[in-house]
Amino acid sequence: MSAKSNKSNRIIADIMGGDIFSKDSFVNLFPFFLYIVLLSMLYITNVYMAEDMSRETARLNRKVEDLHVEYVYLQSEITKITKQSNMADMLKSKGIKESVEPLKRIVVTKEGGRDED
């Protein structure tokens, strides 16, 4: 156990003292360190992109809600305007009278002639 603790103490002393960067083992470990640094940068970039995507999704959801409210409002306005009583009032001001006669039904027979009810 003493050999293990001595080895780990030596590794810690090398790291803390900076001797690890002057040894040949650093040259062998450089690609691994570079890989770790690049992986860390990729992870940080991914976190920022995810946050941006989350903000964009929230913004678009608010916009969808606003557009839905506007759609419902405009639909109710159109329904109100196109009621028969409102249409009659609007047309009366332009001099067009509402028809009091019932609608006539046109029936097409197989021979191609028309019959009126």
CSV table of N, CA and C in Angstrom, one decimal:
chain,number,residue,atom,x,y,z
A,1,MET,N,0.8,-1.2,0.0
A,1,MET,CA,0.0,0.0,0.0
A,1,MET,C,0.9,1.3,0.0
A,2,SER,N,2.0,1.2,0.6
A,2,SER,CA,2.9,2.3,0.7
A,2,SER,C,3.4,2.7,-0.7
A,3,ALA,N,3.6,1.7,-1.6
A,3,ALA,CA,4.1,1.9,-3.0
A,3,ALA,C,3.0,2.7,-3.8
A,4,LYS,N,1.7,2.3,-3.6
A,4,LYS,CA,0.6,2.9,-4.2
A,4,LYS,C,0.5,4.4,-3.8
A,5,SER,N,0.6,4.6,-2.5
A,5,SER,CA,0.4,5.9,-2.0
A,5,SER,C,1.6,6.8,-2.4
A,6,ASN,N,2.8,6.2,-2.5
A,6,ASN,CA,4.0,6.9,-2.9
A,6,ASN,C,3.8,7.4,-4.4
A,7,LYS,N,3.3,6.4,-5.2
A,7,LYS,CA,3.1,6.7,-6.6
A,7,LYS,C,2.1,7.9,-6.8
A,8,SER,N,1.0,7.8,-6.1
A,8,SER,CA,-0.1,8.8,-6.2
A,8,SER,C,0.4,10.1,-5.7
A,9,ASN,N,1.2,10.1,-4.6
A,9,ASN,CA,1.8,11.4,-4.1
A,9,ASN,C,2.8,12.0,-5.1
A,10,ARG,N,3.5,11.1,-5.8
A,10,ARG,CA,4.4,11.6,-6.8
A,10,ARG,C,3.7,12.3,-8.0
A,11,ILE,N,2.6,11.6,-8.4
A,11,ILE,CA,1.8,12.2,-9.5
A,11,ILE,C,1.2,13.5,-9.1
A,12,ILE,N,0.7,13.6,-7.9
A,12,ILE,CA,0.1,14.8,-7.4
A,12,ILE,C,1.2,15.9,-7.3
A,13,ALA,N,2.3,15.5,-6.8
A,13,ALA,CA,3.5,16.5,-6.7
A,13,ALA,C,3.9,16.9,-8.1
A,14,ASP,N,3.9,16.0,-9.1
A,14,ASP,CA,4.3,16.4,-10.5
A,14,ASP,C,3.3,17.4,-11.1
A,15,ILE,N,2.0,17.1,-10.8
A,15,ILE,CA,0.9,18.0,-11.4
A,15,ILE,C,1.0,19.4,-10.7
A,16,MET,N,1.1,19.4,-9.4
A,16,MET,CA,1.1,20.7,-8.6
A,16,MET,C,2.4,21.5,-8.9
A,17,GLY,N,3.5,20.8,-9.0
A,17,GLY,CA,4.8,21.4,-9.2
A,17,GLY,C,5.0,21.8,-10.7
A,18,GLY,N,4.2,21.3,-11.6
A,18,GLY,CA,4.4,21.7,-13.0
A,18,GLY,C,5.4,20.8,-13.7
A,19,ASP,N,5.9,19.8,-13.1
A,19,ASP,CA,6.9,18.9,-13.7
A,19,ASP,C,6.2,18.0,-14.8
A,20,ILE,N,4.9,17.9,-14.7
A,20,ILE,CA,4.3,17.0,-15.7
A,20,ILE,C,4.4,17.6,-17.1
A,21,PHE,N,4.4,19.0,-17.2
A,21,PHE,CA,4.5,19.6,-18.5
A,21,PHE,C,5.9,19.6,-19.1
A,22,SER,N,6.9,19.2,-18.3
A,22,SER,CA,8.2,19.2,-18.8
A,22,SER,C,8.7,17.8,-19.1
A,23,LYS,N,7.9,16.8,-18.8
A,23,LYS,CA,8.3,15.5,-19.1
A,23,LYS,C,7.9,15.0,-20.5
A,24,ASP,N,8.4,13.9,-20.9
A,24,ASP,CA,8.1,13.3,-22.2
A,24,ASP,C,6.7,12.8,-22.2
A,25,SER,N,6.1,12.4,-21.0
A,25,SER,CA,4.8,11.9,-20.9
A,25,SER,C,3.8,12.9,-21.4
A,26,PHE,N,4.1,14.2,-21.2
A,26,PHE,CA,3.2,15.3,-21.6
A,26,PHE,C,3.0,15.2,-23.1
A,27,VAL,N,4.1,15.0,-23.8
A,27,VAL,CA,4.1,14.9,-25.3
A,27,VAL,C,3.1,13.8,-25.7
A,28,ASN,N,3.2,12.7,-25.0
A,28,ASN,CA,2.4,11.6,-25.3
A,28,ASN,C,0.9,11.8,-24.9
A,29,LEU,N,0.7,12.6,-23.9
A,29,LEU,CA,-0.7,12.9,-23.4
A,29,LEU,C,-1.3,14.2,-24.1
A,30,PHE,N,-0.5,14.9,-24.9
A,30,PHE,CA,-1.0,16.1,-25.5
A,30,PHE,C,-2.2,15.9,-26.4
A,31,PRO,N,-2.3,14.9,-27.2
A,31,PRO,CA,-3.5,14.7,-28.0
A,31,PRO,C,-4.7,14.4,-27.1
A,32,PHE,N,-4.6,13.7,-26.0
A,32,PHE,CA,-5.7,13.4,-25.1
A,32,PHE,C,-6.1,14.8,-24.5
A,33,PHE,N,-5.2,15.6,-24.0
A,33,PHE,CA,-5.6,16.9,-23.4
A,33,PHE,C,-6.3,17.8,-24.5
A,34,LEU,N,-5.8,17.7,-25.7
A,34,LEU,CA,-6.5,18.5,-26.8
A,34,LEU,C,-7.9,18.0,-27.0
A,35,TYR,N,-8.0,16.7,-27.0
A,35,TYR,CA,-9.3,16.1,-27.1
A,35,TYR,C,-10.3,16.5,-26.0
A,36,ILE,N,-9.8,16.5,-24.8
A,36,ILE,CA,-10.6,16.9,-23.6
A,36,ILE,C,-11.0,18.4,-23.8
A,37,VAL,N,-10.1,19.2,-24.2
A,37,VAL,CA,-10.4,20.7,-24.4
A,37,VAL,C,-11.4,20.9,-25.5
A,38,LEU,N,-11.3,20.2,-26.6
A,38,LEU,CA,-12.2,20.3,-27.7
A,38,LEU,C,-13.6,19.8,-27.3
A,39,LEU,N,-13.6,18.7,-26.5
A,39,LEU,CA,-14.9,18.1,-26.1
A,39,LEU,C,-15.6,19.1,-25.1
A,40,SER,N,-14.8,19.7,-24.3
A,40,SER,CA,-15.4,20.7,-23.3
A,40,SER,C,-15.9,21.9,-24.1
A,41,MET,N,-15.2,22.4,-25.1
A,41,MET,CA,-15.7,23.5,-25.9
A,41,MET,C,-17.0,23.1,-26.6
A,42,LEU,N,-17.0,21.9,-27.1
A,42,LEU,CA,-18.2,21.4,-27.8
A,42,LEU,C,-19.4,21.4,-26.9
A,43,TYR,N,-19.2,20.9,-25.6
A,43,TYR,CA,-20.2,20.8,-24.6
A,43,TYR,C,-20.7,22.2,-24.3
A,44,ILE,N,-19.9,23.2,-24.1
A,44,ILE,CA,-20.3,24.6,-23.8
A,44,ILE,C,-21.1,25.2,-24.9
A,45,THR,N,-20.6,25.0,-26.1
A,45,THR,CA,-21.3,25.5,-27.3
A,45,THR,C,-22.7,24.8,-27.4
A,46,ASN,N,-22.8,23.6,-27.1
A,46,ASN,CA,-24.1,22.9,-27.1
A,46,ASN,C,-25.0,23.4,-26.1
A,47,VAL,N,-24.5,23.8,-24.9
A,47,VAL,CA,-25.4,24.3,-23.9
A,47,VAL,C,-25.9,25.7,-24.3
A,48,TYR,N,-25.1,26.6,-24.9
A,48,TYR,CA,-25.5,27.9,-25.3
A,48,TYR,C,-26.5,27.7,-26.5
A,49,MET,N,-26.3,26.8,-27.4
A,49,MET,CA,-27.2,26.6,-28.5
A,49,MET,C,-28.6,26.1,-28.0
A,50,ALA,N,-28.6,25.3,-27.0
A,50,ALA,CA,-29.8,24.8,-26.4
A,50,ALA,C,-30.6,25.9,-25.7
A,51,GLU,N,-29.9,26.8,-25.0
A,51,GLU,CA,-30.5,27.9,-24.4
A,51,GLU,C,-31.1,28.8,-25.4
A,52,ASP,N,-30.4,29.1,-26.5
A,52,ASP,CA,-30.9,30.0,-27.5
A,52,ASP,C,-32.2,29.3,-28.2
A,53,MET,N,-32.1,28.0,-28.4
A,53,MET,CA,-33.3,27.3,-29.0
A,53,MET,C,-34.5,27.4,-28.0
A,54,SER,N,-34.2,27.3,-26.7
A,54,SER,CA,-35.3,27.3,-25.7
A,54,SER,C,-35.9,28.7,-25.7
A,55,ARG,N,-35.1,29.8,-25.8
A,55,ARG,CA,-35.6,31.1,-25.8
A,55,ARG,C,-36.4,31.4,-27.1
A,56,GLU,N,-35.9,30.9,-28.2
A,56,GLU,CA,-36.6,31.0,-29.5
A,56,GLU,C,-38.0,30.3,-29.5
A,57,THR,N,-38.0,29.1,-28.9
A,57,THR,CA,-39.3,28.4,-28.8
A,57,THR,C,-40.3,29.1,-27.9
A,58,ALA,N,-39.8,29.7,-26.8
A,58,ALA,CA,-40.7,30.4,-25.9
A,58,ALA,C,-41.3,31.7,-26.7
A,59,ARG,N,-40.4,32.3,-27.4
A,59,ARG,CA,-40.8,33.5,-28.2
A,59,ARG,C,-41.9,33.1,-29.2
A,60,LEU,N,-41.6,32.0,-29.9
A,60,LEU,CA,-42.6,31.6,-30.9
A,60,LEU,C,-43.9,31.2,-30.3
A,61,ASN,N,-43.8,30.5,-29.1
A,61,ASN,CA,-45.1,30.1,-28.5
A,61,ASN,C,-45.9,31.4,-28.1
A,62,ARG,N,-45.2,32.4,-27.6
A,62,ARG,CA,-46.0,33.6,-27.3
A,62,ARG,C,-46.6,34.2,-28.5
A,63,LYS,N,-45.8,34.2,-29.6
A,63,LYS,CA,-46.4,34.7,-30.9
A,63,LYS,C,-47.6,33.9,-31.4
A,64,VAL,N,-47.5,32.6,-31.2
A,64,VAL,CA,-48.6,31.8,-31.6
A,64,VAL,C,-49.9,32.1,-30.8
A,65,GLU,N,-49.7,32.3,-29.5
A,65,GLU,CA,-50.8,32.7,-28.6
A,65,GLU,C,-51.4,34.0,-29.0
A,66,ASP,N,-50.5,35.0,-29.3
A,66,ASP,CA,-51.0,36.3,-29.8
A,66,ASP,C,-51.8,36.2,-31.1
A,67,LEU,N,-51.3,35.4,-32.0
A,67,LEU,CA,-52.0,35.2,-33.3
A,67,LEU,C,-53.3,34.4,-33.1
A,68,HIS,N,-53.3,33.5,-32.2
A,68,HIS,CA,-54.6,32.8,-31.9
A,68,HIS,C,-55.6,33.7,-31.4
A,69,VAL,N,-55.2,34.6,-30.4
A,69,VAL,CA,-56.2,35.6,-29.9
A,69,VAL,C,-56.7,36.5,-31.0
A,70,GLU,N,-55.8,36.9,-31.9
A,70,GLU,CA,-56.2,37.8,-33.0
A,70,GLU,C,-57.2,37.1,-33.9
A,71,TYR,N,-56.9,35.8,-34.2
A,71,TYR,CA,-57.7,35.0,-35.1
A,71,TYR,C,-59.1,34.9,-34.5
A,72,VAL,N,-59.2,34.6,-33.2
A,72,VAL,CA,-60.5,34.4,-32.6
A,72,VAL,C,-61.3,35.7,-32.6
A,73,TYR,N,-60.6,36.8,-32.3
A,73,TYR,CA,-61.2,38.1,-32.3
A,73,TYR,C,-61.8,38.4,-33.7
A,74,LEU,N,-60.9,38.3,-34.8
A,74,LEU,CA,-61.4,38.6,-36.1
A,74,LEU,C,-62.5,37.6,-36.6
A,75,GLN,N,-62.5,36.4,-36.2
A,75,GLN,CA,-63.5,35.5,-36.5
A,75,GLN,C,-64.9,35.9,-35.9
A,76,SER,N,-64.8,36.4,-34.6
A,76,SER,CA,-66.0,36.8,-34.0
A,76,SER,C,-66.5,38.1,-34.7
A,77,GLU,N,-65.6,39.0,-35.1
A,77,GLU,CA,-66.0,40.2,-35.8
A,77,GLU,C,-66.7,39.8,-37.1
A,78,ILE,N,-66.1,38.9,-37.9
A,78,ILE,CA,-66.7,38.5,-39.1
A,78,ILE,C,-68.1,37.9,-38.9
A,79,THR,N,-68.2,37.1,-37.9
A,79,THR,CA,-69.5,36.4,-37.6
A,79,THR,C,-70.5,37.5,-37.2
A,80,LYS,N,-70.1,38.5,-36.5
A,80,LYS,CA,-71.0,39.6,-36.1
A,80,LYS,C,-71.5,40.4,-37.3
A,81,ILE,N,-70.5,40.7,-38.2
A,81,ILE,CA,-70.8,41.5,-39.4
A,81,ILE,C,-71.8,40.7,-40.3
A,82,THR,N,-71.6,39.4,-40.5
A,82,THR,CA,-72.3,38.7,-41.5
A,82,THR,C,-73.6,38.1,-41.0
A,83,LYS,N,-74.1,38.5,-39.8
A,83,LYS,CA,-75.4,38.1,-39.3
A,83,LYS,C,-76.4,38.8,-40.3
A,84,GLN,N,-77.5,38.2,-40.5
A,84,GLN,CA,-78.5,38.7,-41.4
A,84,GLN,C,-79.0,40.0,-41.0
A,85,SER,N,-79.3,40.3,-39.7
A,85,SER,CA,-79.8,41.6,-39.3
A,85,SER,C,-78.8,42.7,-39.5
A,86,ASN,N,-77.5,42.4,-39.2
A,86,ASN,CA,-76.5,43.4,-39.5
A,86,ASN,C,-76.3,43.6,-41.0
A,87,MET,N,-76.3,42.6,-41.8
A,87,MET,CA,-76.2,42.7,-43.2
A,87,MET,C,-77.4,43.6,-43.8
A,88,ALA,N,-78.6,43.4,-43.2
A,88,ALA,CA,-79.8,44.2,-43.7
A,88,ALA,C,-79.6,45.6,-43.3
A,89,ASP,N,-79.1,45.9,-42.1
A,89,ASP,CA,-78.8,47.3,-41.8
A,89,ASP,C,-77.8,48.0,-42.6
A,90,MET,N,-76.7,47.3,-42.9
A,90,MET,CA,-75.6,47.8,-43.8
A,90,MET,C,-76.1,48.0,-45.2
A,91,LEU,N,-76.9,47.1,-45.7
A,91,LEU,CA,-77.4,47.3,-47.1
A,91,LEU,C,-78.5,48.3,-47.2
A,92,LYS,N,-79.3,48.5,-46.1
A,92,LYS,CA,-80.3,49.5,-46.1
A,92,LYS,C,-79.7,50.9,-46.3
A,93,SER,N,-78.6,51.2,-45.7
A,93,SER,CA,-77.9,52.5,-45.8
A,93,SER,C,-77.4,52.7,-47.2
A,94,LYS,N,-77.2,51.6,-48.0
A,94,LYS,CA,-76.8,51.8,-49.4
A,94,LYS,C,-78.0,51.7,-50.4
A,95,GLY,N,-79.2,51.6,-49.8
A,95,GLY,CA,-80.4,51.6,-50.7
A,95,GLY,C,-80.8,50.2,-51.2
A,96,ILE,N,-80.2,49.2,-50.7
A,96,ILE,CA,-80.6,47.8,-51.1
A,96,ILE,C,-81.5,47.3,-50.0
A,97,LYS,N,-82.7,46.8,-50.5
A,97,LYS,CA,-83.7,46.3,-49.5
A,97,LYS,C,-83.5,44.7,-49.4
A,98,GLU,N,-83.9,44.3,-48.2
A,98,GLU,CA,-83.9,42.9,-47.9
A,98,GLU,C,-85.1,42.2,-48.6
A,99,SER,N,-84.8,41.1,-49.2
A,99,SER,CA,-85.9,40.3,-49.9
A,99,SER,C,-86.8,39.7,-48.8
A,100,VAL,N,-88.1,39.9,-49.1
A,100,VAL,CA,-89.1,39.3,-48.2
A,100,VAL,C,-89.7,38.0,-48.8
A,101,GLU,N,-89.4,37.7,-50.1
A,101,GLU,CA,-89.9,36.5,-50.7
A,101,GLU,C,-89.0,35.3,-50.3
A,102,PRO,N,-89.6,34.1,-50.1
A,102,PRO,CA,-88.8,33.0,-49.8
A,102,PRO,C,-87.9,32.6,-51.0
A,103,LEU,N,-86.9,31.9,-50.8
A,103,LEU,CA,-86.0,31.5,-51.8
A,103,LEU,C,-86.7,30.5,-52.7
A,104,LYS,N,-86.3,30.5,-54.0
A,104,LYS,CA,-86.9,29.5,-54.9
A,104,LYS,C,-85.8,28.4,-55.1
A,105,ARG,N,-86.3,27.2,-55.2
A,105,ARG,CA,-85.4,26.0,-55.4
A,105,ARG,C,-85.4,25.6,-56.8
A,106,ILE,N,-84.2,25.4,-57.3
A,106,ILE,CA,-84.0,25.0,-58.7
A,106,ILE,C,-83.6,23.6,-58.7
A,107,VAL,N,-84.4,22.7,-59.4
A,107,VAL,CA,-84.1,21.3,-59.4
A,107,VAL,C,-83.7,20.9,-60.9
A,108,VAL,N,-82.6,20.2,-61.0
A,108,VAL,CA,-82.2,19.7,-62.3
A,108,VAL,C,-82.6,18.3,-62.5
A,109,THR,N,-83.3,18.0,-63.6
A,109,THR,CA,-83.7,16.6,-63.8
A,109,THR,C,-82.7,15.9,-64.7
A,110,LYS,N,-82.8,14.6,-64.9
A,110,LYS,CA,-81.9,13.8,-65.7
A,110,LYS,C,-81.9,14.3,-67.1
A,111,GLU,N,-83.0,14.7,-67.6
A,111,GLU,CA,-83.0,15.1,-69.0
A,111,GLU,C,-82.3,16.5,-69.3
A,112,GLY,N,-81.9,17.1,-68.2
A,112,GLY,CA,-81.2,18.4,-68.4
A,112,GLY,C,-82.1,19.6,-68.2
A,113,GLY,N,-83.4,19.4,-68.1
A,113,GLY,CA,-84.3,20.5,-68.0
A,113,GLY,C,-84.4,21.0,-66.5
A,114,ARG,N,-84.9,22.2,-66.3
A,114,ARG,CA,-85.0,22.7,-65.0
A,114,ARG,C,-86.5,22.8,-64.5
A,115,ASP,N,-86.7,22.4,-63.3
A,115,ASP,CA,-88.0,22.6,-62.7
A,115,ASP,C,-87.9,23.5,-61.5
A,116,GLU,N,-88.9,24.4,-61.4
A,116,GLU,CA,-88.9,25.3,-60.2
A,116,GLU,C,-89.9,24.9,-59.3
A,117,ASP,N,-89.7,24.9,-58.0
A,117,ASP,CA,-90.7,24.6,-57.0
A,117,ASP,C,-91.4,25.8,-56.6
